[in-house]
Every structure is written in C-alpha cells, then in structure tokens.
Short mmCIF file of C-alpha atoms in Angstrom, two decimals:
data_model
loop_
_atom_site.label_atom_id
_atom_site.label_comp_id
_atom_site.label_asym_id
_atom_site.label_seq_id
_atom_site.Cartn_x
_atom_site.Cartn_y
_atom_site.Cartn_z
CA MET A 1 -8.36 -52.76 -18.29
CA ARG A 2 -8.37 -51.86 -14.62
CA ARG A 3 -6.66 -48.55 -15.28
CA ARG A 4 -9.23 -47.54 -17.85
CA LYS A 5 -12.08 -48.36 -15.48
CA ALA A 6 -10.40 -46.48 -12.63
CA ALA A 7 -9.92 -43.44 -14.85
CA ARG A 8 -13.59 -43.47 -15.85
CA THR A 9 -14.62 -43.84 -12.22
CA THR A 10 -12.42 -40.92 -11.20
CA LYS A 11 -13.83 -38.67 -13.93
CA ALA A 12 -17.38 -39.59 -12.93
CA ALA A 13 -16.58 -38.88 -9.29
CA LEU A 14 -15.10 -35.50 -10.17
CA ARG A 15 -18.19 -34.59 -12.17
CA ARG A 16 -20.36 -35.31 -9.14
CA ILE A 17 -18.11 -33.37 -6.74
CA ALA A 18 -17.12 -30.34 -8.82
CA PRO A 19 -19.87 -28.22 -10.29
CA ARG A 20 -19.91 -28.02 -14.05
CA THR A 21 -18.72 -24.68 -15.40
CA VAL A 22 -20.78 -22.89 -17.98
CA GLN A 23 -19.12 -23.07 -21.37
CA ARG A 24 -19.29 -20.05 -23.63
CA ARG A 25 -19.53 -20.25 -27.36
CA PRO A 26 -16.19 -19.31 -28.91
CA GLY A 27 -16.28 -15.67 -29.94
CA ALA A 28 -19.36 -14.86 -27.85
CA PRO A 29 -19.04 -11.53 -26.00
CA VAL A 30 -18.53 -11.64 -22.25
CA GLN A 31 -21.11 -9.45 -20.51
CA GLY A 32 -22.30 -8.42 -17.09
CA ILE A 33 -20.75 -9.88 -13.99
CA ASP A 34 -18.70 -12.36 -16.04
CA ARG A 35 -16.91 -9.44 -17.70
CA LEU A 36 -16.21 -7.81 -14.34
CA VAL A 37 -14.85 -11.06 -12.91
CA ARG A 38 -12.65 -11.59 -15.97
CA ASN A 39 -11.29 -8.04 -15.69
CA VAL A 40 -10.45 -8.56 -12.02
CA GLU A 41 -8.80 -11.92 -12.74
CA THR A 42 -6.62 -10.45 -15.48
CA GLY A 43 -5.73 -7.30 -13.54
CA ARG A 44 -7.81 -5.05 -15.78
CA PHE A 45 -9.77 -3.16 -13.19
CA GLU A 46 -8.45 0.39 -13.51
CA ARG A 47 -11.58 2.18 -14.67
CA SER A 48 -13.89 0.53 -12.14
CA LEU A 49 -11.50 1.15 -9.26
CA SER A 50 -11.10 4.78 -10.34
CA ALA A 51 -14.87 5.23 -10.19
CA LEU A 52 -15.02 3.48 -6.80
CA THR A 53 -12.29 5.80 -5.55
CA ALA A 54 -14.33 8.81 -6.67
CA GLY A 55 -17.45 7.60 -4.88
CA GLY A 56 -15.54 6.60 -1.76
CA ALA A 57 -13.80 9.95 -1.60
CA LEU A 58 -17.09 11.86 -1.71
CA VAL A 59 -18.81 9.71 0.90
CA THR A 60 -15.79 9.80 3.18
CA ALA A 61 -15.38 13.57 2.83
CA ALA A 62 -19.04 14.11 3.72
CA GLU A 63 -18.77 11.89 6.80
CA ILE A 64 -15.57 13.63 7.89
CA TYR A 65 -17.23 17.02 7.45
CA PHE A 66 -20.08 16.07 9.75
CA GLU A 67 -17.76 14.59 12.39
CA HIS A 68 -15.33 17.51 12.32
CA ASP A 69 -18.23 19.96 12.40
CA LYS A 70 -19.24 18.40 15.75
CA ALA A 71 -15.81 19.43 17.01
CA SER A 72 -16.32 22.92 15.49
CA PHE A 73 -13.23 22.48 13.30
CA GLY A 74 -11.12 23.34 16.34
CA ASN A 75 -7.88 22.56 14.49
CA ARG A 76 -7.28 23.93 11.01
CA TRP A 77 -5.98 20.51 9.87
CA MET A 78 -9.55 19.24 10.23
CA TRP A 79 -10.29 20.92 6.91
CA ALA A 80 -7.63 18.97 5.00
CA PRO A 81 -9.55 15.68 4.49
CA VAL A 82 -12.73 17.62 3.74
CA ILE A 83 -10.94 19.50 0.95
CA LEU A 84 -9.03 16.46 -0.32
CA GLY A 85 -12.22 14.41 -0.71
CA PRO A 86 -13.60 16.34 -3.70
CA ILE A 87 -10.11 16.54 -5.21
CA GLY A 88 -9.86 12.74 -5.00
CA ALA A 89 -13.34 12.42 -6.49
CA VAL A 90 -12.46 14.63 -9.46
CA ALA A 91 -9.23 12.68 -9.99
CA GLY A 92 -11.17 9.39 -9.80
CA VAL A 93 -13.74 10.52 -12.36
CA ALA A 94 -10.96 11.81 -14.61
CA GLY A 95 -9.17 8.47 -14.21
CA PHE A 96 -12.34 6.68 -15.25
CA PHE A 97 -12.57 8.60 -18.51
CA SER A 98 -8.89 9.22 -19.30
CA ARG A 99 -5.95 6.83 -19.18
CA THR A 100 -3.55 9.77 -18.84
CA ALA A 101 -5.39 11.12 -15.80
CA ALA A 102 -5.46 7.64 -14.28
CA LYS A 103 -1.67 7.44 -14.51
CA THR A 104 -0.89 11.05 -13.42
CA ALA A 105 -3.58 12.95 -11.51
CA LEU A 106 -5.12 9.98 -9.70
CA PRO A 107 -1.89 8.71 -8.09
CA ILE A 108 -0.87 12.22 -7.01
CA ALA A 109 -4.26 12.91 -5.41
CA SER A 110 -4.37 9.41 -3.89
CA ALA A 111 -0.88 9.66 -2.40
CA THR A 112 -1.83 13.00 -0.86
CA ILE A 113 -4.98 11.44 0.60
CA VAL A 114 -2.97 8.51 2.03
CA ALA A 115 -0.48 10.91 3.61
CA ASN A 116 -3.32 12.95 5.09
CA GLY A 117 -4.94 9.81 6.51
CA LEU A 118 -1.70 8.80 8.22
CA GLN A 119 -1.33 12.34 9.54
CA GLY A 120 -4.90 12.06 10.84
CA VAL A 121 -4.04 8.96 12.86
CA TRP A 122 -1.18 10.89 14.46
CA LEU A 123 -3.40 13.93 15.15
CA HIS A 124 -6.15 11.77 16.63
CA ALA A 125 -3.62 9.97 18.83
CA ARG A 126 -2.33 13.34 19.99
CA GLY A 127 -5.92 14.41 20.70
CA ILE A 128 -6.49 11.35 22.86
CA GLY A 129 -3.30 12.13 24.75
CA GLN A 130 -4.49 15.70 25.40
CA LYS A 131 -7.77 14.60 26.97
CA PRO A 132 -7.93 14.61 30.80
CA GLY A 133 -5.96 11.61 31.99
CA GLY A 134 -4.34 11.16 28.58
CA TRP A 135 -3.26 7.65 27.68
CA ARG A 136 -3.54 6.50 31.31
CA ASN A 137 -7.31 6.87 31.03
CA LEU A 138 -7.36 4.99 27.72
CA CYS A 139 -10.75 3.27 27.95
CA TYR A 140 -12.60 6.52 28.53
CA ASN A 141 -10.56 8.66 26.16
CA LEU A 142 -10.85 6.19 23.27
CA GLU A 143 -14.62 6.45 23.52
CA MET A 144 -14.91 10.17 24.21
CA GLY A 145 -11.89 11.48 22.28
CA PRO A 146 -11.26 11.53 18.56
CA PRO A 147 -11.66 8.11 16.93
CA LEU A 148 -8.13 6.75 16.70
CA LEU A 149 -8.48 4.56 13.63
CA ALA A 150 -11.10 6.55 11.69
CA PRO A 151 -8.51 8.37 9.54
CA LEU A 152 -7.48 4.99 8.14
CA LEU A 153 -10.74 5.06 6.17
CA VAL A 154 -9.34 8.00 4.24
CA THR A 155 -6.10 6.06 3.76
CA LEU A 156 -8.09 3.15 2.35
CA VAL A 157 -9.76 5.38 -0.24
CA GLY A 158 -6.37 6.79 -1.24
CA GLY A 159 -4.96 3.28 -1.44
CA MET A 160 -7.75 2.30 -3.85
CA GLY A 161 -6.72 5.19 -6.10
CA LEU A 162 -3.07 4.14 -5.97
CA LEU A 163 -4.04 0.57 -6.84
CA ALA A 164 -6.17 1.81 -9.73
CA ALA A 165 -3.16 3.65 -11.13
CA ILE A 166 -1.08 0.45 -11.03
CA LEU A 167 -3.60 -1.87 -12.71
CA ARG A 168 -4.07 -2.28 -16.44
CA ARG A 169 -6.94 -0.50 -18.12
CA GLU A 170 -10.03 -2.55 -18.89
CA LYS A 171 -11.96 -2.22 -22.12
#
C-alpha cells in the first residue's frame, strides 16, 4: 500500500517538475522546427549544412575581399580565400541539391578551404612578426597588424562543409 502511494506521489511530483511534452498523432507529418530538430538529433542534417556552408563561404569571401583590399592585396596569397569562397559556395549549393556532389565536390572544396585558413593563420603570424618590433611589440602589432585569428573563420566554414559531407542526408 505504501509503495503504491509513493509511486503515485513520485509521478505527480515529476509531472509538476518536468514540462509535459507535446504528443503527436501517430502518422502525423513532422513539420517546421520540429522536423529540423529531429533531423539534427538523428544526424540527418547534410542538406541544411551544405546550404549554410554556401552562404557562409560567400559572406566570408566578401569580408575577406574588403579587408585584403585595404592592404592593397600586397601578397598574392591574399587572393586565395577570395577565390575559394565562391568555389565553396558553388560546392555547397551543389551539395544541397545532389547527394553525389555532397559526397565528392563539397569535401574537396571544404578541405581546400580549411587548408587555406590554416595557411592564413601562418601568413598572418608572419605578418605580425614582420611589423616594426615584431613579436616583442605584441600588443601594438596584434592591433595594427593582420588579425591573427581571422583566418580561422574561413577554416570554420570549410569545417562545416566537411561535416556536411559526413552526415546522413535528410529528406
């Protein structure tokens, strides 16, 4: 008798503490944000992440163009992330529409973008070292020199494309 009462009390307490989840009708289609959440939970996020990679690549390439234009494209490697941005965007859009492109073109373009981002960190570090005072004048040269960690933004976009290629395709 006591056990039954304790069990009922525990269930009642849990109902008060935990919010009640919305129950779907069996067979009802999942739509909107619930569908997106379900796709993320089950690892089916390839198409969405491909599209996000495409958008991120374009925005990042535009920002890099404006920043490198301030420096008058003094080094020819400054053009590499500007050129790779649209290539990543095309691969992302292709990955959104085609499973084959998501498993071939997108990872190749994304790996190239990641490599270029890591190269950018090295080039920016070298640029800071070449400023007057070099690394000994770190506080000033970090502010006035090339942004040391900015190329990691490009690496992040490439990493999104690599992750999209690994995930399962959503419906």
